[in-house]
PDB file of C-alpha atoms (C1' of nucleotides) in Angstrom:
ATOM      1  CA  MET A   1     -13.636 -48.830  40.044  1.00 80.00           C
ATOM      2  CA  HIS A   2     -14.472 -45.337  41.236  1.00 94.00           C
ATOM      3  CA  PRO A   3     -17.255 -44.607  43.703  1.00 98.00           C
ATOM      4  CA  THR A   4     -19.658 -41.794  42.850  1.00 97.00           C
ATOM      5  CA  ASP A   5     -20.074 -38.848  45.190  1.00 97.00           C
ATOM      6  CA  SER A   6     -22.965 -40.459  47.019  1.00 98.00           C
ATOM      7  CA  GLU A   7     -21.101 -43.725  47.282  1.00 98.00           C
ATOM      8  CA  LEU A   8     -18.054 -41.941  48.621  1.00 98.00           C
ATOM      9  CA  GLU A   9     -20.203 -40.272  51.285  1.00 98.00           C
ATOM     10  CA  ILE A  10     -21.318 -43.695  52.431  1.00 98.00           C
ATOM     11  CA  LEU A  11     -17.844 -45.176  52.261  1.00 98.00           C
ATOM     12  CA  ASN A  12     -16.530 -42.324  54.392  1.00 98.00           C
ATOM     13  CA  ILE A  13     -19.076 -43.152  57.063  1.00 98.00           C
ATOM     14  CA  LEU A  14     -18.174 -46.835  56.931  1.00 98.00           C
ATOM     15  CA  TRP A  15     -14.469 -46.070  57.083  1.00 98.00           C
ATOM     16  CA  ALA A  16     -14.903 -43.773  60.054  1.00 98.00           C
ATOM     17  CA  ASN A  17     -17.371 -45.901  62.001  1.00 98.00           C
ATOM     18  CA  GLY A  18     -16.804 -49.456  60.900  1.00 98.00           C
ATOM     19  CA  PRO A  19     -19.477 -51.904  59.689  1.00 98.00           C
ATOM     20  CA  ASN A  20     -23.016 -50.686  60.183  1.00 98.00           C
ATOM     21  CA  ASN A  21     -26.571 -51.089  58.996  1.00 98.00           C
ATOM     22  CA  VAL A  22     -28.512 -48.926  56.570  1.00 98.00           C
ATOM     23  CA  ARG A  23     -30.334 -47.024  59.286  1.00 98.00           C
ATOM     24  CA  PHE A  24     -27.115 -45.869  60.888  1.00 98.00           C
ATOM     25  CA  ILE A  25     -25.701 -44.706  57.564  1.00 98.00           C
ATOM     26  CA  ASN A  26     -28.918 -42.965  56.692  1.00 98.00           C
ATOM     27  CA  GLU A  27     -28.992 -41.111  59.989  1.00 98.00           C
ATOM     28  CA  LYS A  28     -25.400 -39.980  59.540  1.00 98.00           C
ATOM     29  CA  LEU A  29     -26.213 -38.773  56.036  1.00 98.00           C
ATOM     30  CA  ASN A  30     -29.208 -36.868  57.348  1.00 97.00           C
ATOM     31  CA  GLN A  31     -26.949 -34.892  59.647  1.00 96.00           C
ATOM     32  CA  LYS A  32     -25.640 -33.291  56.469  1.00 95.00           C
ATOM     33  CA  ARG A  33     -28.648 -33.336  54.129  1.00 95.00           C
ATOM     34  CA  GLU A  34     -32.067 -34.863  53.778  1.00 96.00           C
ATOM     35  CA  VAL A  35     -32.093 -38.337  52.244  1.00 97.00           C
ATOM     36  CA  GLY A  36     -34.882 -40.906  52.272  1.00 97.00           C
ATOM     37  CA  TYR A  37     -34.222 -44.247  53.896  1.00 98.00           C
ATOM     38  CA  THR A  38     -34.951 -46.286  50.775  1.00 98.00           C
ATOM     39  CA  THR A  39     -32.687 -44.013  48.772  1.00 98.00           C
ATOM     40  CA  THR A  40     -29.780 -44.881  51.022  1.00 98.00           C
ATOM     41  CA  LEU A  41     -30.801 -48.533  50.977  1.00 98.00           C
ATOM     42  CA  LYS A  42     -30.916 -48.588  47.187  1.00 98.00           C
ATOM     43  CA  ILE A  43     -27.520 -46.980  46.787  1.00 98.00           C
ATOM     44  CA  MET A  44     -26.003 -49.424  49.240  1.00 98.00           C
ATOM     45  CA  GLN A  45     -27.605 -52.353  47.426  1.00 98.00           C
ATOM     46  CA  LEU A  46     -26.066 -51.126  44.189  1.00 98.00           C
ATOM     47  CA  MET A  47     -22.718 -50.659  45.915  1.00 98.00           C
ATOM     48  CA  PHE A  48     -23.001 -54.238  47.102  1.00 98.00           C
ATOM     49  CA  GLU A  49     -23.659 -55.457  43.557  1.00 96.00           C
ATOM     50  CA  LYS A  50     -20.671 -53.472  42.334  1.00 96.00           C
ATOM     51  CA  GLY A  51     -18.494 -55.031  45.002  1.00 97.00           C
ATOM     52  CA  LEU A  52     -17.709 -51.740  46.739  1.00 98.00           C
ATOM     53  CA  ILE A  53     -19.097 -53.098  49.997  1.00 98.00           C
ATOM     54  CA  THR A  54     -19.864 -56.514  51.436  1.00 98.00           C
ATOM     55  CA  ARG A  55     -22.639 -57.435  53.836  1.00 97.00           C
ATOM     56  CA  ASP A  56     -23.583 -59.839  56.523  1.00 97.00           C
ATOM     57  CA  ASP A  57     -27.180 -60.836  55.827  1.00 95.00           C
ATOM     58  CA  SER A  58     -27.396 -63.594  58.406  1.00 94.00           C
ATOM     59  CA  ASN A  59     -29.776 -61.429  60.404  1.00 95.00           C
ATOM     60  CA  LYS A  60     -32.820 -59.456  59.346  1.00 93.00           C
ATOM     61  CA  THR A  61     -30.876 -56.240  59.559  1.00 96.00           C
ATOM     62  CA  HIS A  62     -27.946 -56.477  57.184  1.00 98.00           C
ATOM     63  CA  ILE A  63     -24.582 -55.163  58.240  1.00 98.00           C
ATOM     64  CA  TYR A  64     -22.557 -53.484  55.522  1.00 98.00           C
ATOM     65  CA  LYS A  65     -18.801 -53.157  55.430  1.00 98.00           C
ATOM     66  CA  SER A  66     -16.443 -51.393  53.066  1.00 98.00           C
ATOM     67  CA  ASN A  67     -14.724 -53.720  50.629  1.00 98.00           C
ATOM     68  CA  ILE A  68     -12.135 -51.216  49.388  1.00 98.00           C
ATOM     69  CA  LYS A  69      -9.247 -49.576  51.186  1.00 97.00           C
ATOM     70  CA  GLU A  70      -9.596 -45.964  52.230  1.00 96.00           C
ATOM     71  CA  GLY A  71      -6.014 -45.004  51.384  1.00 94.00           C
ATOM     72  CA  LYS A  72      -5.902 -46.732  48.030  1.00 93.00           C
ATOM     73  CA  THR A  73      -9.291 -45.365  47.051  1.00 96.00           C
ATOM     74  CA  LYS A  74      -8.525 -41.774  47.940  1.00 95.00           C
ATOM     75  CA  GLN A  75      -5.154 -41.946  46.293  1.00 93.00           C
ATOM     76  CA  SER A  76      -6.796 -43.199  43.118  1.00 93.00           C
ATOM     77  CA  LEU A  77      -9.480 -40.512  43.253  1.00 96.00           C
ATOM     78  CA  LEU A  78      -6.786 -37.915  43.767  1.00 94.00           C
ATOM     79  CA  GLN A  79      -4.788 -39.270  40.852  1.00 92.00           C
ATOM     80  CA  ASN A  80      -7.858 -39.053  38.678  1.00 95.00           C
ATOM     81  CA  PHE A  81      -8.705 -35.560  39.824  1.00 96.00           C
ATOM     82  CA  VAL A  82      -5.177 -34.309  39.229  1.00 94.00           C
ATOM     83  CA  GLN A  83      -5.244 -35.828  35.759  1.00 94.00           C
ATOM     84  CA  ASN A  84      -8.506 -34.158  34.787  1.00 96.00           C
ATOM     85  CA  THR A  85      -8.012 -30.824  36.455  1.00 96.00           C
ATOM     86  CA  PHE A  86      -4.293 -30.153  36.513  1.00 95.00           C
ATOM     87  CA  ASN A  87      -3.184 -32.187  33.553  1.00 93.00           C
ATOM     88  CA  GLY A  88      -1.540 -34.689  35.868  1.00 90.00           C
ATOM     89  CA  SER A  89       0.685 -32.176  37.604  1.00 90.00           C
ATOM     90  CA  MET A  90       0.554 -32.688  41.328  1.00 88.00           C
ATOM     91  CA  LYS A  91       2.684 -29.632  41.703  1.00 87.00           C
ATOM     92  CA  ALA A  92       0.074 -27.474  39.982  1.00 91.00           C
ATOM     93  CA  LEU A  93      -2.456 -28.827  42.439  1.00 90.00           C
ATOM     94  CA  VAL A  94      -0.295 -28.118  45.454  1.00 85.00           C
ATOM     95  CA  VAL A  95       0.364 -24.625  44.154  1.00 86.00           C
ATOM     96  CA  GLU A  96      -3.382 -24.083  43.960  1.00 86.00           C
ATOM     97  CA  ALA A  97      -3.910 -25.762  47.325  1.00 81.00           C
ATOM     98  CA  LEU A  98      -1.385 -23.584  49.066  1.00 78.00           C
ATOM     99  CA  GLY A  99      -2.507 -20.512  47.212  1.00 74.00           C
ATOM    100  CA  GLU A 100      -4.749 -17.925  48.771  1.00 66.00           C
ATOM    101  CA  GLY A 101      -8.298 -18.744  49.665  1.00 64.00           C
ATOM    102  CA  SER A 102      -8.047 -22.504  49.547  1.00 66.00           C
ATOM    103  CA  SER A 103      -7.110 -23.108  53.146  1.00 71.00           C
ATOM    104  CA  SER A 104      -7.222 -21.295  56.442  1.00 76.00           C
ATOM    105  CA  LYS A 105      -4.026 -19.790  57.792  1.00 75.00           C
ATOM    106  CA  GLU A 106      -3.996 -22.397  60.556  1.00 80.00           C
ATOM    107  CA  GLU A 107      -4.279 -25.247  58.117  1.00 80.00           C
ATOM    108  CA  LEU A 108      -1.608 -23.739  55.903  1.00 75.00           C
ATOM    109  CA  ASP A 109       0.756 -23.630  58.843  1.00 79.00           C
ATOM    110  CA  GLU A 110      -0.111 -27.191  59.655  1.00 81.00           C
ATOM    111  CA  ILE A 111       0.619 -28.266  56.096  1.00 78.00           C
ATOM    112  CA  LYS A 112       3.935 -26.472  56.123  1.00 75.00           C
ATOM    113  CA  ARG A 113       4.876 -28.156  59.365  1.00 79.00           C
ATOM    114  CA  PHE A 114       4.008 -31.477  57.783  1.00 79.00           C
ATOM    115  CA  ILE A 115       6.162 -30.733  54.750  1.00 74.00           C
ATOM    116  CA  LYS A 116       9.002 -29.767  57.005  1.00 74.00           C
ATOM    117  CA  SER A 117       8.679 -33.033  58.909  1.00 78.00           C
ATOM    118  CA  ILE A 118       9.002 -34.982  55.669  1.00 72.00           C
ATOM    119  CA  GLN A 119      12.038 -33.015  54.623  1.00 68.00           C
ATOM    120  CA  GLU A 120      13.719 -33.579  57.940  1.00 74.00           C
ATOM    121  CA  LYS A 121      12.928 -37.258  57.912  1.00 70.00           C
ATOM    122  CA  GLU A 122      14.462 -37.692  54.491  1.00 65.00           C
ATOM    123  CA  GLN A 123      17.730 -35.919  55.162  1.00 59.00           C
TER     124      GLN A 123
ATOM    125  CA  MET B   1     -21.375 -23.642  38.328  1.00 81.00           C
ATOM    126  CA  HIS B   2     -19.129 -26.672  37.919  1.00 94.00           C
ATOM    127  CA  PRO B   3     -18.093 -27.998  34.524  1.00 98.00           C
ATOM    128  CA  THR B   4     -18.404 -31.740  33.950  1.00 97.00           C
ATOM    129  CA  ASP B   5     -15.348 -33.786  33.037  1.00 97.00           C
ATOM    130  CA  SER B   6     -15.966 -33.408  29.311  1.00 98.00           C
ATOM    131  CA  GLU B   7     -16.566 -29.714  29.701  1.00 98.00           C
ATOM    132  CA  LEU B   8     -13.391 -29.334  31.691  1.00 98.00           C
ATOM    133  CA  GLU B   9     -11.443 -31.087  28.938  1.00 98.00           C
ATOM    134  CA  ILE B  10     -12.701 -28.502  26.493  1.00 98.00           C
ATOM    135  CA  LEU B  11     -12.092 -25.596  28.844  1.00 98.00           C
ATOM    136  CA  ASN B  12      -8.523 -26.769  29.349  1.00 98.00           C
ATOM    137  CA  ILE B  13      -7.968 -26.632  25.605  1.00 98.00           C
ATOM    138  CA  LEU B  14      -9.482 -23.162  25.390  1.00 98.00           C
ATOM    139  CA  TRP B  15      -7.435 -21.930  28.340  1.00 98.00           C
ATOM    140  CA  ALA B  16      -4.228 -23.277  26.859  1.00 97.00           C
ATOM    141  CA  ASN B  17      -4.811 -22.211  23.251  1.00 98.00           C
ATOM    142  CA  GLY B  18      -7.164 -19.277  23.405  1.00 98.00           C
ATOM    143  CA  PRO B  19     -10.406 -18.860  21.433  1.00 98.00           C
ATOM    144  CA  ASN B  20     -10.931 -21.489  18.751  1.00 98.00           C
ATOM    145  CA  ASN B  21     -13.527 -23.216  16.640  1.00 98.00           C
ATOM    146  CA  VAL B  22     -15.128 -26.597  17.172  1.00 98.00           C
ATOM    147  CA  ARG B  23     -12.890 -28.376  14.699  1.00 98.00           C
ATOM    148  CA  PHE B  24      -9.748 -27.324  16.511  1.00 98.00           C
ATOM    149  CA  ILE B  25     -11.126 -28.464  19.861  1.00 98.00           C
ATOM    150  CA  ASN B  26     -12.303 -31.722  18.380  1.00 97.00           C
ATOM    151  CA  GLU B  27      -8.904 -32.438  16.889  1.00 97.00           C
ATOM    152  CA  LYS B  28      -7.181 -31.716  20.179  1.00 97.00           C
ATOM    153  CA  LEU B  29      -9.602 -34.041  21.952  1.00 97.00           C
ATOM    154  CA  ASN B  30      -8.929 -36.756  19.408  1.00 96.00           C
ATOM    155  CA  GLN B  31      -5.269 -36.697  20.305  1.00 95.00           C
ATOM    156  CA  LYS B  32      -6.350 -38.198  23.617  1.00 94.00           C
ATOM    157  CA  ARG B  33      -9.430 -40.255  22.695  1.00 94.00           C
ATOM    158  CA  GLU B  34     -11.873 -40.758  19.873  1.00 95.00           C
ATOM    159  CA  VAL B  35     -14.758 -38.296  19.838  1.00 96.00           C
ATOM    160  CA  GLY B  36     -17.171 -37.531  17.013  1.00 96.00           C
ATOM    161  CA  TYR B  37     -17.277 -34.009  15.663  1.00 97.00           C
ATOM    162  CA  THR B  38     -20.965 -33.474  16.405  1.00 97.00           C
ATOM    163  CA  THR B  39     -20.444 -34.764  19.920  1.00 98.00           C
ATOM    164  CA  THR B  40     -17.924 -32.027  20.577  1.00 98.00           C
ATOM    165  CA  LEU B  41     -20.165 -29.512  18.848  1.00 98.00           C
ATOM    166  CA  LYS B  42     -23.144 -30.508  20.973  1.00 98.00           C
ATOM    167  CA  ILE B  43     -21.234 -30.284  24.232  1.00 98.00           C
ATOM    168  CA  MET B  44     -19.923 -26.861  23.288  1.00 98.00           C
ATOM    169  CA  GLN B  45     -23.409 -25.687  22.362  1.00 98.00           C
ATOM    170  CA  LEU B  46     -24.642 -26.785  25.768  1.00 98.00           C
ATOM    171  CA  MET B  47     -21.683 -25.084  27.433  1.00 98.00           C
ATOM    172  CA  PHE B  48     -22.652 -21.945  25.563  1.00 98.00           C
ATOM    173  CA  GLU B  49     -26.228 -22.182  26.845  1.00 97.00           C
ATOM    174  CA  LYS B  50     -24.930 -22.671  30.377  1.00 97.00           C
ATOM    175  CA  GLY B  51     -22.730 -19.618  30.035  1.00 97.00           C
ATOM    176  CA  LEU B  52     -19.467 -21.506  30.478  1.00 98.00           C
ATOM    177  CA  ILE B  53     -18.223 -20.217  27.142  1.00 98.00           C
ATOM    178  CA  THR B  54     -19.134 -17.385  24.787  1.00 98.00           C
ATOM    179  CA  ARG B  55     -18.917 -17.368  21.008  1.00 97.00           C
ATOM    180  CA  ASP B  56     -18.437 -15.128  18.055  1.00 97.00           C
ATOM    181  CA  ASP B  57     -20.978 -16.253  15.470  1.00 95.00           C
ATOM    182  CA  SER B  58     -20.450 -13.415  13.033  1.00 94.00           C
ATOM    183  CA  ASN B  59     -18.877 -15.880  10.618  1.00 95.00           C
ATOM    184  CA  LYS B  60     -20.037 -19.263   9.456  1.00 93.00           C
ATOM    185  CA  THR B  61     -17.472 -20.948  11.665  1.00 96.00           C
ATOM    186  CA  HIS B  62     -18.148 -19.896  15.225  1.00 98.00           C
ATOM    187  CA  ILE B  63     -15.276 -19.057  17.512  1.00 98.00           C
ATOM    188  CA  TYR B  64     -15.663 -20.146  21.116  1.00 98.00           C
ATOM    189  CA  LYS B  65     -13.975 -18.601  24.128  1.00 98.00           C
ATOM    190  CA  SER B  66     -13.929 -19.515  27.795  1.00 98.00           C
ATOM    191  CA  ASN B  67     -16.196 -17.391  29.919  1.00 98.00           C
ATOM    192  CA  ILE B  68     -14.835 -18.514  33.277  1.00 98.00           C
ATOM    193  CA  LYS B  69     -11.437 -17.973  34.859  1.00 97.00           C
ATOM    194  CA  GLU B  70      -9.023 -20.881  34.940  1.00 96.00           C
ATOM    195  CA  GLY B  71      -7.660 -20.145  38.404  1.00 94.00           C
ATOM    196  CA  LYS B  72     -11.021 -19.519  40.029  1.00 93.00           C
ATOM    197  CA  THR B  73     -12.526 -22.575  38.387  1.00 96.00           C
ATOM    198  CA  LYS B  74      -9.763 -24.958  39.398  1.00 95.00           C
ATOM    199  CA  GLN B  75      -9.684 -23.583  42.895  1.00 93.00           C
ATOM    200  CA  SER B  76     -13.393 -24.181  43.181  1.00 94.00           C
ATOM    201  CA  LEU B  77     -13.107 -27.698  41.773  1.00 96.00           C
ATOM    202  CA  LEU B  78     -10.303 -28.395  44.201  1.00 94.00           C
ATOM    203  CA  GLN B  79     -12.335 -27.058  47.094  1.00 92.00           C
ATOM    204  CA  ASN B  80     -15.187 -29.317  46.105  1.00 95.00           C
ATOM    205  CA  PHE B  81     -12.958 -32.339  45.698  1.00 96.00           C
ATOM    206  CA  VAL B  82     -11.310 -31.792  49.062  1.00 94.00           C
ATOM    207  CA  GLN B  83     -14.713 -31.479  50.678  1.00 94.00           C
ATOM    208  CA  ASN B  84     -16.015 -34.731  49.200  1.00 96.00           C
ATOM    209  CA  THR B  85     -12.894 -36.822  49.471  1.00 96.00           C
ATOM    210  CA  PHE B  86     -10.955 -35.526  52.448  1.00 95.00           C
ATOM    211  CA  ASN B  87     -13.738 -34.070  54.522  1.00 93.00           C
ATOM    212  CA  GLY B  88     -12.513 -30.584  53.738  1.00 91.00           C
ATOM    213  CA  SER B  89      -9.011 -31.120  55.058  1.00 90.00           C
ATOM    214  CA  MET B  90      -6.495 -29.781  52.602  1.00 88.00           C
ATOM    215  CA  LYS B  91      -3.791 -31.176  54.808  1.00 87.00           C
ATOM    216  CA  ALA B  92      -5.154 -34.704  54.423  1.00 91.00           C
ATOM    217  CA  LEU B  93      -5.026 -34.175  50.668  1.00 90.00           C
ATOM    218  CA  VAL B  94      -1.463 -32.921  50.708  1.00 85.00           C
ATOM    219  CA  VAL B  95      -0.465 -35.828  52.909  1.00 86.00           C
ATOM    220  CA  GLU B  96      -1.928 -38.169  50.317  1.00 86.00           C
ATOM    221  CA  ALA B  97      -0.437 -36.162  47.466  1.00 81.00           C
ATOM    222  CA  LEU B  98       3.037 -36.284  48.916  1.00 78.00           C
ATOM    223  CA  GLY B  99       2.649 -39.881  49.992  1.00 74.00           C
ATOM    224  CA  GLU B 100       4.217 -42.694  48.053  1.00 66.00           C
ATOM    225  CA  GLY B 101       2.984 -43.528  44.606  1.00 64.00           C
ATOM    226  CA  SER B 102       1.152 -40.310  43.899  1.00 66.00           C
ATOM    227  CA  SER B 103       3.980 -38.406  42.318  1.00 71.00           C
ATOM    228  CA  SER B 104       7.311 -39.087  40.724  1.00 76.00           C
ATOM    229  CA  LYS B 105      10.465 -38.430  42.734  1.00 75.00           C
ATOM    230  CA  GLU B 106      11.273 -35.527  40.446  1.00 80.00           C
ATOM    231  CA  GLU B 107       7.899 -33.929  40.941  1.00 80.00           C
ATOM    232  CA  LEU B 108       8.112 -34.442  44.682  1.00 75.00           C
ATOM    233  CA  ASP B 109      11.403 -32.601  44.751  1.00 79.00           C
ATOM    234  CA  GLU B 110       9.876 -29.859  42.677  1.00 81.00           C
ATOM    235  CA  ILE B 111       6.988 -29.536  45.076  1.00 78.00           C
ATOM    236  CA  LYS B 112       9.298 -29.396  48.041  1.00 75.00           C
ATOM    237  CA  ARG B 113      11.330 -26.679  46.382  1.00 79.00           C
ATOM    238  CA  PHE B 114       8.123 -24.778  45.808  1.00 79.00           C
ATOM    239  CA  ILE B 115       7.112 -25.147  49.442  1.00 74.00           C
ATOM    240  CA  LYS B 116      10.535 -23.945  50.501  1.00 74.00           C
ATOM    241  CA  SER B 117      10.210 -20.898  48.292  1.00 78.00           C
ATOM    242  CA  ILE B 118       6.945 -19.970  49.976  1.00 72.00           C
ATOM    243  CA  GLN B 119       8.422 -20.399  53.406  1.00 68.00           C
ATOM    244  CA  GLU B 120      11.404 -18.252  52.571  1.00 74.00           C
ATOM    245  CA  LYS B 121       9.215 -15.579  51.052  1.00 70.00           C
ATOM    246  CA  GLU B 122       7.086 -15.360  54.180  1.00 65.00           C
ATOM    247  CA  GLN B 123       9.856 -15.079  56.711  1.00 59.00           C
TER     248      GLN B 123
ATOM    249  C1'  DT C   1     -23.794 -22.098 -11.829  1.00 93.40           C
ATOM    250  C1'  DT C   2     -23.469 -26.649 -10.111  1.00 93.40           C
ATOM    251  C1'  DT C   3     -21.158 -29.578  -7.105  1.00 93.40           C
ATOM    252  C1'  DT C   4     -18.702 -30.497  -3.071  1.00 93.40           C
ATOM    253  C1'  DA C   5     -17.154 -29.687   1.479  1.00 93.40           C
ATOM    254  C1'  DT C   6     -17.919 -27.770   5.934  1.00 93.40           C
ATOM    255  C1'  DC C   7     -20.498 -26.078   9.553  1.00 93.40           C
ATOM    256  C1'  DT C   8     -24.570 -25.539  12.657  1.00 93.40           C
ATOM    257  C1'  DA C   9     -28.990 -27.016  14.532  1.00 93.40           C
ATOM    258  C1'  DC C  10     -31.728 -30.370  16.294  1.00 93.40           C
ATOM    259  C1'  DG C  11     -33.699 -34.556  17.903  1.00 93.40           C
ATOM    260  C1'  DA C  12     -33.257 -38.692  19.992  1.00 93.40           C
ATOM    261  C1'  DA C  13     -31.110 -42.661  22.085  1.00 93.40           C
ATOM    262  C1'  DA C  14     -28.099 -44.744  25.657  1.00 93.40           C
ATOM    263  C1'  DT C  15     -26.167 -44.660  30.001  1.00 93.40           C
ATOM    264  C1'  DC C  16     -25.730 -43.490  34.704  1.00 93.40           C
ATOM    265  C1'  DA C  17     -26.848 -41.592  39.261  1.00 93.40           C
ATOM    266  C1'  DT C  18     -30.264 -40.477  42.281  1.00 93.40           C
ATOM    267  C1'  DT C  19     -34.704 -40.607  44.189  1.00 93.40           C
ATOM    268  C1'  DC C  20     -38.701 -42.647  46.214  1.00 93.40           C
ATOM    269  C1'  DG C  21     -43.142 -45.351  46.452  1.00 93.40           C
ATOM    270  C1'  DT C  22     -45.050 -49.795  47.161  1.00 93.40           C
ATOM    271  C1'  DA C  23     -45.031 -54.560  48.218  1.00 93.40           C
ATOM    272  C1'  DT C  24     -43.245 -58.157  50.861  1.00 93.40           C
ATOM    273  C1'  DT C  25     -40.880 -60.333  54.500  1.00 93.40           C
ATOM    274  C1'  DT C  26     -39.389 -60.706  59.187  1.00 93.40           C
ATOM    275  C1'  DA C  27     -39.251 -59.729  63.946  1.00 93.40           C
ATOM    276  C1'  DA C  28     -41.007 -57.671  68.060  1.00 93.40           C
ATOM    277  C1'  DT C  29     -44.894 -56.484  70.876  1.00 93.40           C
ATOM    278  C1'  DA C  30     -49.455 -56.545  72.758  1.00 93.40           C
TER     279       DA C  30
ATOM    280  C1'  DT D   1     -51.911 -65.400  68.088  1.00 93.40           C
ATOM    281  C1'  DA D   2     -52.817 -60.919  66.036  1.00 93.40           C
ATOM    282  C1'  DT D   3     -51.025 -56.488  65.397  1.00 93.40           C
ATOM    283  C1'  DT D   4     -47.515 -53.285  64.751  1.00 93.40           C
ATOM    284  C1'  DA D   5     -42.935 -51.856  63.550  1.00 93.40           C
ATOM    285  C1'  DA D   6     -38.885 -52.224  60.840  1.00 93.40           C
ATOM    286  C1'  DA D   7     -36.235 -54.048  57.246  1.00 93.40           C
ATOM    287  C1'  DT D   8     -35.423 -55.569  52.393  1.00 93.40           C
ATOM    288  C1'  DA D   9     -36.556 -55.992  47.445  1.00 93.40           C
ATOM    289  C1'  DC D  10     -37.960 -54.077  43.399  1.00 93.40           C
ATOM    290  C1'  DG D  11     -39.636 -51.182  39.796  1.00 93.40           C
ATOM    291  C1'  DA D  12     -39.922 -46.986  37.847  1.00 93.40           C
ATOM    292  C1'  DA D  13     -39.387 -41.993  37.242  1.00 93.40           C
ATOM    293  C1'  DT D  14     -36.331 -38.110  36.830  1.00 93.40           C
ATOM    294  C1'  DG D  15     -32.547 -35.503  35.417  1.00 93.40           C
ATOM    295  C1'  DA D  16     -27.940 -35.021  33.666  1.00 93.40           C
ATOM    296  C1'  DT D  17     -24.273 -36.334  30.532  1.00 93.40           C
ATOM    297  C1'  DT D  18     -22.630 -38.144  26.489  1.00 93.40           C
ATOM    298  C1'  DT D  19     -23.187 -39.811  22.015  1.00 93.40           C
ATOM    299  C1'  DC D  20     -24.238 -39.489  17.174  1.00 93.40           C
ATOM    300  C1'  DG D  21     -27.202 -39.352  12.906  1.00 93.40           C
ATOM    301  C1'  DT D  22     -29.599 -36.463   9.814  1.00 93.40           C
ATOM    302  C1'  DA D  23     -31.132 -32.254   7.845  1.00 93.40           C
ATOM    303  C1'  DG D  24     -30.354 -27.778   6.395  1.00 93.40           C
ATOM    304  C1'  DA D  25     -27.516 -23.681   5.636  1.00 93.40           C
ATOM    305  C1'  DT D  26     -23.379 -21.558   3.964  1.00 93.40           C
ATOM    306  C1'  DA D  27     -19.155 -21.105   1.662  1.00 93.40           C
ATOM    307  C1'  DA D  28     -15.622 -22.773  -1.414  1.00 93.40           C
ATOM    308  C1'  DA D  29     -14.251 -25.100  -5.554  1.00 93.40           C
ATOM    309  C1'  DA D  30     -14.960 -26.934 -10.060  1.00 93.40           C
TER     310       DA D  30
END
DNA sequence: TTTTATCTACGAAATCATTCGTATTTAATA
DNA sequence: TATTAAATACGAATGATTTCGTAGATAAAA
């Protein structure tokens, strides 16, 4: 089950900050863009119904928690994106990713260093 | 302007096969999944209105042609995906892409060879 | 020329994501 | 206790995407 963009935004906040209430999430979201409180609440309620998140409702203020794994989720989203956009070829994606414009020079260097570290590890 | 998933499917066919009519696109789509002819037609008409594709309507059967560049489009989609999913870090994406499960061993090797070729070219 | 096949145009329904207003409940404060 | 503040629940509107049926136009075939 794939989260939508809005749901992913919320999941990212939960993954980075751990379980939290709606107000916290909403404030984090509002650091990026304007969102009404009840909008965030509604989306999180729907996410709860979908099973994307769980909640502790033993207190007035409910505490929400991600119910799906960050790594698995992102890997699945990536898989899906590669399928749709690059006909399933991860290489085509990497070619585009390492091509001009996509990343800063610093990040490119960092990526190359990472690749190198894999290669060394495996030999 | 970002194409939707369905629109991207159609664009991919146009990019790979050049200008074509609705029937051709629809048949290609039906090799993957069942889609009605008028569904494909409608989507392409909307794509035309959005300016994603152009058409030659001098004959009864209209010939449609992509109006956006494959490379630019995919780069932009990738940029967007990286922003939403990996907080803008292309490295985080590559880490996930080269991680286990995402690609076959063969493809991984291919990617590594590609990376190597870049590194050699730049030094 | 009449019939048949093919294509476009168009409208409308179904689904989904997002948004927010209002009502209600609960807790904290005066 | 009475008031205020904060939280949840819920319904409904909006807009976008996808789907397809039907009607009408055009060309090809009989």
